[in-house]
PDB file of C-alpha atoms and ligand atoms in Angstrom:
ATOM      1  CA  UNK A   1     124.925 100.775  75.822  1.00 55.00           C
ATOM      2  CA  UNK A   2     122.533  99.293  78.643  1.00 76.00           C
ATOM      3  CA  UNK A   3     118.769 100.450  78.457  1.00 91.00           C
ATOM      4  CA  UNK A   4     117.606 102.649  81.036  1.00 96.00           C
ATOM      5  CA  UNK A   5     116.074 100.655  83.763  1.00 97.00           C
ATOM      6  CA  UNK A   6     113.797 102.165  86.111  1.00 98.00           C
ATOM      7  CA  UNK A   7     113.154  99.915  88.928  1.00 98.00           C
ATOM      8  CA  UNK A   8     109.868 100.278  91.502  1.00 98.00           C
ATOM      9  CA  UNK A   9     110.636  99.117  95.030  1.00 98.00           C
ATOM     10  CA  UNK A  10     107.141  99.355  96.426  1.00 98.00           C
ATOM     11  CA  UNK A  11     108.624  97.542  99.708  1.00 98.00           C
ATOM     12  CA  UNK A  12     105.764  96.454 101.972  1.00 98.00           C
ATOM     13  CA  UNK A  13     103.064  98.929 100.345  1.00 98.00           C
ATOM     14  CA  UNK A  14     100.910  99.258  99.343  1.00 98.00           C
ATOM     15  CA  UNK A  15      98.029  98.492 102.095  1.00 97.00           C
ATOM     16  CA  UNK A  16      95.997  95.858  99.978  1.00 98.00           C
ATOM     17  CA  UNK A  17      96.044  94.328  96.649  1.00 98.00           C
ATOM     18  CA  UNK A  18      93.317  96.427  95.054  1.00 98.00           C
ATOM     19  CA  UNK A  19      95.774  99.162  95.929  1.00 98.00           C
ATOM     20  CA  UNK A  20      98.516  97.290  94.089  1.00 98.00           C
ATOM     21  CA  UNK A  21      96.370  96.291  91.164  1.00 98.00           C
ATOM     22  CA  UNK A  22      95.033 100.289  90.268  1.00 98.00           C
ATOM     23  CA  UNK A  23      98.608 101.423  91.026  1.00 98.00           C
ATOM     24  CA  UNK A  24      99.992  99.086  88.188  1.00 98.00           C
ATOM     25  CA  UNK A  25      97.340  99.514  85.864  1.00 98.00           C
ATOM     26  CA  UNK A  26      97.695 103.750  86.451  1.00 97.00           C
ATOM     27  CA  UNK A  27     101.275 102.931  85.563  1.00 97.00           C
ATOM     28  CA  UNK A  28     101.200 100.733  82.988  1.00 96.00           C
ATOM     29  CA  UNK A  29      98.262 102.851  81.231  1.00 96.00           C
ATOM     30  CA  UNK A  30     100.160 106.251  81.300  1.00 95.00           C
ATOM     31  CA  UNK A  31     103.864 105.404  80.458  1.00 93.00           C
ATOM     32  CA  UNK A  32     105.620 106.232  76.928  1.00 89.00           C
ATOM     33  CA  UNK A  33     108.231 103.115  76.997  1.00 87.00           C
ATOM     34  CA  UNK A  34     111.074 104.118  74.239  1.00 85.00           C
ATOM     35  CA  UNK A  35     112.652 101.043  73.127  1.00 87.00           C
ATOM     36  CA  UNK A  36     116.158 102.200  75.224  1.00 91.00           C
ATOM     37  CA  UNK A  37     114.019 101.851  78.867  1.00 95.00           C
ATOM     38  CA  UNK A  38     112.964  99.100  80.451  1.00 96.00           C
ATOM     39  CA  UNK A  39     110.276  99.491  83.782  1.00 97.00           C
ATOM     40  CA  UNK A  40     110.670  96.548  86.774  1.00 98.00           C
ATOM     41  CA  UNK A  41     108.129  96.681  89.487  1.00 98.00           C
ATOM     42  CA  UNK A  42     108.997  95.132  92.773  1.00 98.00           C
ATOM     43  CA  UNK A  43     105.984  94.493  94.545  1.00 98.00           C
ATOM     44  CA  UNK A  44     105.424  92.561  97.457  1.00 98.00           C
ATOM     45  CA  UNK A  45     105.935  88.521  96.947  1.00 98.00           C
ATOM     46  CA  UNK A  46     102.078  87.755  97.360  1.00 97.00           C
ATOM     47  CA  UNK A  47     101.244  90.057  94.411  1.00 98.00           C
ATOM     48  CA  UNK A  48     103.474  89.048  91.923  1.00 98.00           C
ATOM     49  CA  UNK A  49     101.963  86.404  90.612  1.00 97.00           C
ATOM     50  CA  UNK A  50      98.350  88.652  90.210  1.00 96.00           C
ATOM     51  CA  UNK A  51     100.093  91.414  88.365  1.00 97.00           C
ATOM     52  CA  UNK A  52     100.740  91.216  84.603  1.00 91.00           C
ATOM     53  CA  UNK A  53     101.849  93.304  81.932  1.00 94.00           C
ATOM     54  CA  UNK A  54     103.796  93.094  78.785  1.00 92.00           C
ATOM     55  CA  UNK A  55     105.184  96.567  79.074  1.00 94.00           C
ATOM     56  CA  UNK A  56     106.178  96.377  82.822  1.00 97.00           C
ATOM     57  CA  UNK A  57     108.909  93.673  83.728  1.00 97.00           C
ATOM     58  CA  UNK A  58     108.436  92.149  87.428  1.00 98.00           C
ATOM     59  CA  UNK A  59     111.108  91.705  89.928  1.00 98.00           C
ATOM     60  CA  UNK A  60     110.748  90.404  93.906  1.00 98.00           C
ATOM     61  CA  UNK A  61     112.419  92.465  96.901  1.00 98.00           C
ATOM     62  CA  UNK A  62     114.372  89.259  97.811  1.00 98.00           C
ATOM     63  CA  UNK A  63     114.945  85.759  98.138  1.00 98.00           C
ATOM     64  CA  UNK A  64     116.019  82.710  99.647  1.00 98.00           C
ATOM     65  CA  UNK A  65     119.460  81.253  98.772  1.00 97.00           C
ATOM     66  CA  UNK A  66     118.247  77.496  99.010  1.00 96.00           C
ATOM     67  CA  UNK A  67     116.689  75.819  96.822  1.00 93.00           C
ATOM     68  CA  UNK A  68     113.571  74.384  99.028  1.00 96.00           C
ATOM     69  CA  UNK A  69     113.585  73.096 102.788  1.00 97.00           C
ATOM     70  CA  UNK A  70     113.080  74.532 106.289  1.00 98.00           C
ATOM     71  CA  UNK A  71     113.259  78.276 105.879  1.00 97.00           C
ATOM     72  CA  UNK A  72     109.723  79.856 107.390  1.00 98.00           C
ATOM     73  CA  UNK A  73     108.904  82.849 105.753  1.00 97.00           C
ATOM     74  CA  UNK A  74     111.196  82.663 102.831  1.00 97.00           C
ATOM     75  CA  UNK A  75     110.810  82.264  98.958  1.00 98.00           C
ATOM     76  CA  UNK A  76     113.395  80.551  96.713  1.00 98.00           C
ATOM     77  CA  UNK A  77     114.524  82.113  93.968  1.00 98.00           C
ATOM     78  CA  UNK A  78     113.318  78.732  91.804  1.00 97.00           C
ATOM     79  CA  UNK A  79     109.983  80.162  93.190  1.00 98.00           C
ATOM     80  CA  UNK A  80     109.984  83.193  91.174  1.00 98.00           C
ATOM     81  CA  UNK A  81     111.458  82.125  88.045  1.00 97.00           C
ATOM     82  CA  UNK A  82     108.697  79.626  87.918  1.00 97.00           C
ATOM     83  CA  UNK A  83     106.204  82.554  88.694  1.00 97.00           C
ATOM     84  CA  UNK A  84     108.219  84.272  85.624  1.00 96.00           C
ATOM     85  CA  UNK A  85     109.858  86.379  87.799  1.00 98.00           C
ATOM     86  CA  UNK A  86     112.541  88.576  86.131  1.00 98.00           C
ATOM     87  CA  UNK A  87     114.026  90.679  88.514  1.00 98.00           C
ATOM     88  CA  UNK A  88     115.473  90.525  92.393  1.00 98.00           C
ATOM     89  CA  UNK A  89     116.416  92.976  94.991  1.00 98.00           C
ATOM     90  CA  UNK A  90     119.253  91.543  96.895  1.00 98.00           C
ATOM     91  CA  UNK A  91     121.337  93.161  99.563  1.00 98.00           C
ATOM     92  CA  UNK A  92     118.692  96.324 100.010  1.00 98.00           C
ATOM     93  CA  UNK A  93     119.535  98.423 103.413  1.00 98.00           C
ATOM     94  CA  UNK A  94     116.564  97.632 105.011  1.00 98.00           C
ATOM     95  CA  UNK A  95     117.648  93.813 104.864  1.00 98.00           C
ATOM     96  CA  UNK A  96     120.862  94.632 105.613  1.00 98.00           C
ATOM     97  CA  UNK A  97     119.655  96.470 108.982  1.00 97.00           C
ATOM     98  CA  UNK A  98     117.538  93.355 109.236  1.00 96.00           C
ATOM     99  CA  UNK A  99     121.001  91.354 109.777  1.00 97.00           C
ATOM    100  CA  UNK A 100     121.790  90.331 106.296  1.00 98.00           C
ATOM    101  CA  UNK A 101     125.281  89.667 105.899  1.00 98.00           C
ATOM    102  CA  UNK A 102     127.477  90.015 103.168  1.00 98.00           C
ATOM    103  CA  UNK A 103     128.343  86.691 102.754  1.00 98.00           C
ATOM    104  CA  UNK A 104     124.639  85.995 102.571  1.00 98.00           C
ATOM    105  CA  UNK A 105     124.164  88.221 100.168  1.00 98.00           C
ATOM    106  CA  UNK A 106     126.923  86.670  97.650  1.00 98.00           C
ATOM    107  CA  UNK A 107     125.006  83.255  98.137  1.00 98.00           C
ATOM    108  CA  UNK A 108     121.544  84.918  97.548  1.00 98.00           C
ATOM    109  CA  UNK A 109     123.216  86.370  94.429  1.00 98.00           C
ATOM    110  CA  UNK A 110     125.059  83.509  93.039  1.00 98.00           C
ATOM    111  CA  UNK A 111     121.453  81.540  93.504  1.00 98.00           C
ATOM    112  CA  UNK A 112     119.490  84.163  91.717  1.00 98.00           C
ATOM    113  CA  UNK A 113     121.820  83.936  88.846  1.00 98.00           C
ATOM    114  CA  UNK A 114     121.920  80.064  88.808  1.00 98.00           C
ATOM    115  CA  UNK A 115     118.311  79.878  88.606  1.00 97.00           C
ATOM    116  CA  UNK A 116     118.059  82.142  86.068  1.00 97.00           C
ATOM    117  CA  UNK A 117     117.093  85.790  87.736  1.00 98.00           C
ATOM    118  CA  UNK A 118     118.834  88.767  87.252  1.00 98.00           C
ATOM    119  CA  UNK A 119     119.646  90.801  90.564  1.00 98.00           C
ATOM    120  CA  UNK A 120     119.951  93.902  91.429  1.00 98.00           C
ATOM    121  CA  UNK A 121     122.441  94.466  93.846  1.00 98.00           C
ATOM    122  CA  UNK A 122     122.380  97.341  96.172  1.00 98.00           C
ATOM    123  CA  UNK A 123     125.399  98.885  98.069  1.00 98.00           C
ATOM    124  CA  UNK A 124     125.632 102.110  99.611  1.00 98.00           C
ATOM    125  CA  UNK A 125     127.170 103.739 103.107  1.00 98.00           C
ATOM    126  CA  UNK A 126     125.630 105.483 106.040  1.00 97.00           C
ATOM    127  CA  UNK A 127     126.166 108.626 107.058  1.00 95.00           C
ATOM    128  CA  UNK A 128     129.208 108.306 109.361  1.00 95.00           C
ATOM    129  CA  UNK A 129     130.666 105.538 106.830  1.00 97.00           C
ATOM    130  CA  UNK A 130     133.804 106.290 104.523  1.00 97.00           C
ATOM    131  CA  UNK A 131     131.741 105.575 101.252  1.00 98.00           C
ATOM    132  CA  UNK A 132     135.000 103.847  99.261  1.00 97.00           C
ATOM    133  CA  UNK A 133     135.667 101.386 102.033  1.00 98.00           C
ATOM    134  CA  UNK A 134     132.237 100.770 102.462  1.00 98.00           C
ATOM    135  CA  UNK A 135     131.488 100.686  98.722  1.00 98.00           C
ATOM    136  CA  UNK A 136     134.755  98.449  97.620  1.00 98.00           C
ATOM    137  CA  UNK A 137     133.958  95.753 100.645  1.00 98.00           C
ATOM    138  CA  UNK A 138     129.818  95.283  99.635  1.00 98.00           C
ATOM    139  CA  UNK A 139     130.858  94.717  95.768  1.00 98.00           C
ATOM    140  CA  UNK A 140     133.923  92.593  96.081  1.00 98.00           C
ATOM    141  CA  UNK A 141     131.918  90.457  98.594  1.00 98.00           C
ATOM    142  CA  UNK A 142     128.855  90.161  96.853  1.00 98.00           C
ATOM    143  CA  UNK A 143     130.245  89.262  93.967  1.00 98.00           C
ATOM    144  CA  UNK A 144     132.722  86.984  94.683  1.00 98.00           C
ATOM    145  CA  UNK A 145     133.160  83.775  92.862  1.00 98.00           C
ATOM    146  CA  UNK A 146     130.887  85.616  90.239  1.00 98.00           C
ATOM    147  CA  UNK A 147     131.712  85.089  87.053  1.00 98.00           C
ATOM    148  CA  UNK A 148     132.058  87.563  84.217  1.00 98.00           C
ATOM    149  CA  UNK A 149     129.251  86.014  81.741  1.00 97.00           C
ATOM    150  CA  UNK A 150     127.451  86.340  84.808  1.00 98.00           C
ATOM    151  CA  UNK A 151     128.181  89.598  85.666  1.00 98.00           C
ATOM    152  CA  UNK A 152     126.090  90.410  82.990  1.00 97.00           C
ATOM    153  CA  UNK A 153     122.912  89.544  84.232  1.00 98.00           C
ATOM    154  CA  UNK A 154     123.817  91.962  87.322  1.00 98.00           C
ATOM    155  CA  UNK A 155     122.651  94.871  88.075  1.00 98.00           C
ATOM    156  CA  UNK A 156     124.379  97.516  90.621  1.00 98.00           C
ATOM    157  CA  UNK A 157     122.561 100.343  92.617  1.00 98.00           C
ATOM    158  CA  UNK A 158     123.879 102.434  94.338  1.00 98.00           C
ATOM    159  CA  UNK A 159     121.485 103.859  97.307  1.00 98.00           C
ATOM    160  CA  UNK A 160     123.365 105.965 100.332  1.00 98.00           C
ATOM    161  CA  UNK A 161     121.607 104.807 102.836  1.00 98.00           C
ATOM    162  CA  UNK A 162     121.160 108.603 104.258  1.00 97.00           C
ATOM    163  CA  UNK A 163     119.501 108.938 101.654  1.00 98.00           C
ATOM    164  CA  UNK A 164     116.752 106.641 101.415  1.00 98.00           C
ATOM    165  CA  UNK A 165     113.277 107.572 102.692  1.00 97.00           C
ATOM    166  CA  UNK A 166     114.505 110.860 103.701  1.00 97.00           C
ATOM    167  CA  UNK A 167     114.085 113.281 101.293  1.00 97.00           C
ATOM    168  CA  UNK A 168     118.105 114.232 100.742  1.00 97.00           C
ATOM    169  CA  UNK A 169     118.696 113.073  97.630  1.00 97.00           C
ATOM    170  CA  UNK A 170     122.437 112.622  96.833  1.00 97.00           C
ATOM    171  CA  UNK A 171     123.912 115.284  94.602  1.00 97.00           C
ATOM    172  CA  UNK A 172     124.442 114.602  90.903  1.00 98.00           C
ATOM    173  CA  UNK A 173     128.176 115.433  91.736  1.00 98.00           C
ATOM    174  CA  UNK A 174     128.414 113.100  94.722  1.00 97.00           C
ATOM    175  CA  UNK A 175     126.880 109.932  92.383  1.00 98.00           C
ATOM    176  CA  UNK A 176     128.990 110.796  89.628  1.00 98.00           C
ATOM    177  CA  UNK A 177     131.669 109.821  92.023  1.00 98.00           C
ATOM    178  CA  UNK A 178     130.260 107.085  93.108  1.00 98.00           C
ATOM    179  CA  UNK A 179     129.495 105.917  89.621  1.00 98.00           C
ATOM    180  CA  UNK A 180     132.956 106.181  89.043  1.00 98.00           C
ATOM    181  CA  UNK A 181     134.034 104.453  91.855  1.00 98.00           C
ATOM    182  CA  UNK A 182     132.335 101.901  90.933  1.00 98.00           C
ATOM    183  CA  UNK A 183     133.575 101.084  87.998  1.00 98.00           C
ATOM    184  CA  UNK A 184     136.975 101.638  89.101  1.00 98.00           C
ATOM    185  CA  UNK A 185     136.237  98.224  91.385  1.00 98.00           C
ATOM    186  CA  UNK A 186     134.404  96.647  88.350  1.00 98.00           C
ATOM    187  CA  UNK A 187     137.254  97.164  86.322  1.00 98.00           C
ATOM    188  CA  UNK A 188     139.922  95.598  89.316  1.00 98.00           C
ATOM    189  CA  UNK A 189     137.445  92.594  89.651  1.00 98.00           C
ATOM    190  CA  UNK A 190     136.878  91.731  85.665  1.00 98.00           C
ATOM    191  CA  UNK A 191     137.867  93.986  82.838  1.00 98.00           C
ATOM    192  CA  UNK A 192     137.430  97.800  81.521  1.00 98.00           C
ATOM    193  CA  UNK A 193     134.684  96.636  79.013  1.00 97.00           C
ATOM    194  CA  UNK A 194     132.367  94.919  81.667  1.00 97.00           C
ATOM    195  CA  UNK A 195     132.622  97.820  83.920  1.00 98.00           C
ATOM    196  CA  UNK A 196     131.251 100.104  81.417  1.00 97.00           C
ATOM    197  CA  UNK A 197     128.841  97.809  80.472  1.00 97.00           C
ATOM    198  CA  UNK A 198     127.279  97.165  83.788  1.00 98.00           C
ATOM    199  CA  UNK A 199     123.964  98.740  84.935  1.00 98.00           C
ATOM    200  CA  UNK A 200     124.555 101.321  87.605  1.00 98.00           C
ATOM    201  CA  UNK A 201     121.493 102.854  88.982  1.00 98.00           C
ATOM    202  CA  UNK A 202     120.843 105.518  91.535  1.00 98.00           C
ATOM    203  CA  UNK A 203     118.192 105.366  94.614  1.00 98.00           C
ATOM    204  CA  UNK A 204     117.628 107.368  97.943  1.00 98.00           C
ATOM    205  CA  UNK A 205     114.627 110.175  97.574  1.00 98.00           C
ATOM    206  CA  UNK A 206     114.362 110.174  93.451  1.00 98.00           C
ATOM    207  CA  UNK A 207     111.557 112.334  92.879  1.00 98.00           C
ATOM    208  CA  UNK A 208     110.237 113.648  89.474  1.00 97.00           C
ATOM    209  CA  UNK A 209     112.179 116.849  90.299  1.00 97.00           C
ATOM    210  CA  UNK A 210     115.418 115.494  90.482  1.00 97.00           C
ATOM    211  CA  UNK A 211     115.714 112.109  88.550  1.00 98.00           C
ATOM    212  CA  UNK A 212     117.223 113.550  85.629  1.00 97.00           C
ATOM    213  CA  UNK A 213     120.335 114.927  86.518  1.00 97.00           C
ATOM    214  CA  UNK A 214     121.706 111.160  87.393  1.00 98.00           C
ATOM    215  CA  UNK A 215     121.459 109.911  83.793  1.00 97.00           C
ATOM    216  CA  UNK A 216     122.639 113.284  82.638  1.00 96.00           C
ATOM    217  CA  UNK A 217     125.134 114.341  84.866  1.00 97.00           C
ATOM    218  CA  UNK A 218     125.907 111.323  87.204  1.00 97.00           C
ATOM    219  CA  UNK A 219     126.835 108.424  84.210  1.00 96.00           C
ATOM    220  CA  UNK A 220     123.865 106.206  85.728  1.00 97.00           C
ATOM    221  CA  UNK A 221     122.011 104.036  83.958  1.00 97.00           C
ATOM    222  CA  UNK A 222     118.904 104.106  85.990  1.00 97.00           C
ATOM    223  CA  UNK A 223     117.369 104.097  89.166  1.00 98.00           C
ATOM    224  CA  UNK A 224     115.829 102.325  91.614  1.00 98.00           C
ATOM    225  CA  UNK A 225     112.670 104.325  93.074  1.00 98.00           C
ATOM    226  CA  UNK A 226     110.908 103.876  96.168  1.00 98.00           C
ATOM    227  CA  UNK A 227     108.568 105.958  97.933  1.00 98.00           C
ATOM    228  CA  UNK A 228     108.118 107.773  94.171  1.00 98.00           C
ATOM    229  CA  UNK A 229     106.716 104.647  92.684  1.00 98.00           C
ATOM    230  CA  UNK A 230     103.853 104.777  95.593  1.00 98.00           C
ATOM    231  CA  UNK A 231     102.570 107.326  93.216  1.00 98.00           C
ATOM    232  CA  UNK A 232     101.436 106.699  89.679  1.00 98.00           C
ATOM    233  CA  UNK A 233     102.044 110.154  88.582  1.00 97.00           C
ATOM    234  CA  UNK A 234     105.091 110.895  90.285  1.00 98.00           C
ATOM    235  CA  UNK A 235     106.150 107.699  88.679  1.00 98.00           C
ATOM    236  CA  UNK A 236     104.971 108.156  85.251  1.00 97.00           C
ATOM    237  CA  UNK A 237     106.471 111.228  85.117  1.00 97.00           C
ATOM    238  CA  UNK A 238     109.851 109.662  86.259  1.00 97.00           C
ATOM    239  CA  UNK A 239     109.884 107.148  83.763  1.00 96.00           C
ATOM    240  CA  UNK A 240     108.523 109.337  80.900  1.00 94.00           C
ATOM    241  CA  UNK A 241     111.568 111.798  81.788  1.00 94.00           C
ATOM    242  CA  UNK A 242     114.170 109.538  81.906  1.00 93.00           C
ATOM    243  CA  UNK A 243     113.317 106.952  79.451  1.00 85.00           C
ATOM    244  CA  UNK A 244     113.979 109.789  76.660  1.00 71.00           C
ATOM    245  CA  UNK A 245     117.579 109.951  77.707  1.00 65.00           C
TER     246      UNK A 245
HETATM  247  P1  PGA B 301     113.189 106.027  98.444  1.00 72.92           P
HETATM  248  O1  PGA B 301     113.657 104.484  98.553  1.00 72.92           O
HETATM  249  O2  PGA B 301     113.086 106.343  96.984  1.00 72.92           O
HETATM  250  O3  PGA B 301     111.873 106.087  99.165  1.00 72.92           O
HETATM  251  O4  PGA B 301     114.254 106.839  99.116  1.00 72.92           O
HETATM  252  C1  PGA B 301     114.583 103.934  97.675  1.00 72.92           C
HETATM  253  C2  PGA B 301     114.873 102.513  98.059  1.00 72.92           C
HETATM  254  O5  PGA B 301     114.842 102.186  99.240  1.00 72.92           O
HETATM  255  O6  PGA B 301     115.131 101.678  97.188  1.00 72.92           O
END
């Protein structure tokens, strides 16, 4: 089985980088890692080089899928592994609204793996979508041309996009199915075995409250955390819950 991975999207937060230096300090001071979890933070691209740790791993909110050239206001994925960069973000809602395409995000996620970077892919419906369609045409897509040693290095969340930033949190129920969906299109694309063994993680309002019931009751392996992870407590307690599971 997969660690637990608990994943901090701090998105464009917080305001300045003495904020974002005392927030991972707080965090890395107060968690109790068991050997079976594994903390990412996400912070924005400008910090990641200025925050350290050897108990908290580091991933970016995105990337480029070229190498180097004419792309103003983008970062390569080359450019992170050389900043020892673990981690990226790829196909997250908010880009998506931003106009990211599918296809883009299969290119972003076949450059991330080339240059060494594991992604974490996100998928997830809105409210008036029909979740399987939507769910079936983000993974196939994304990971198309994938191949299954690389589907290793991937990570899959799942993040409704009602959900996120809102405050309704999906119910354990409702990502148990979607867990289970999920692997049911895993399975199609590559085999039983790597569909089980693929990191699913669950995002959209995780609070302290109610992050447990997804690795208890939902079959996730972990979840990705926004607005939660603006708070060092809230998070700590997060990751000290669910990293005994
Ligand atoms: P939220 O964000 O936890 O604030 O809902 C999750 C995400 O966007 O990844």
């Amino acid at each position: 089985m997969s660690k637990t991975l608990i994943v901090a999207n701090w998105k464009m937060n917080p305001k300045s980088f003495k904020d974002a230096a005392k927030l991972f300090e707080m965090v890395e001071k107060n968690v109790k890692l068991s050997k079976d979890a594994e903390v990412v933070v996400c912070p924005p691209f400008l910090w990641l080089r200025e925050l350290r740790s050897k108990k908290l791993s580091l991933g970016a909110q995105n990337c480029h899928f070229q190498m180097s050239g004419a792309f103003t206001g983008e970062v390569s994925s080359l450019m992170l592994t050389d900043a020892k960069v673990e981690y990226v973000i790829l196909g997250h809602s908010e880009r998506r609204q931003m106009g990211e395409t599918d296809a883009q995000i299969n290119l972003k996620v076949k450059t991330a793996l080339k240059d060494g970077l594991k992604p974490i892919l996100c998928i997830g419906e809105k409210e008036d979508e029909e979740i399987n369609l939507v769910l079936e045409r983000q993974i196939t897509q994304a990971l198309e041309k994938i191949t299954a040693s690389q589907l290793e290095q991937v990570a899959i969340a799942y993040e409704p996009v009602w959900a996120i930033g809102t405050g309704k949190a999906c119910s354990a129920d409702n990502a148990l199915s979607a867990t289970l969906f999920i692997r049911r299109i895993l399975t199609k694309l590559y085999s039983r075995f790597l569909a089980e063994k693929t990191p699913i993680l669950y995002g959209g309002s995780v609070s302290s409250e109610n992050c447990a019931q997804y690795l208890d009751r939902s079959g996730m392996n972990g979840l990705l955390v926004g607005g939660a992870s603006l708070d060092a407590d809230q998070f700590v307690k997060i990751i000290n819950t669910v990293s005994k599971r």
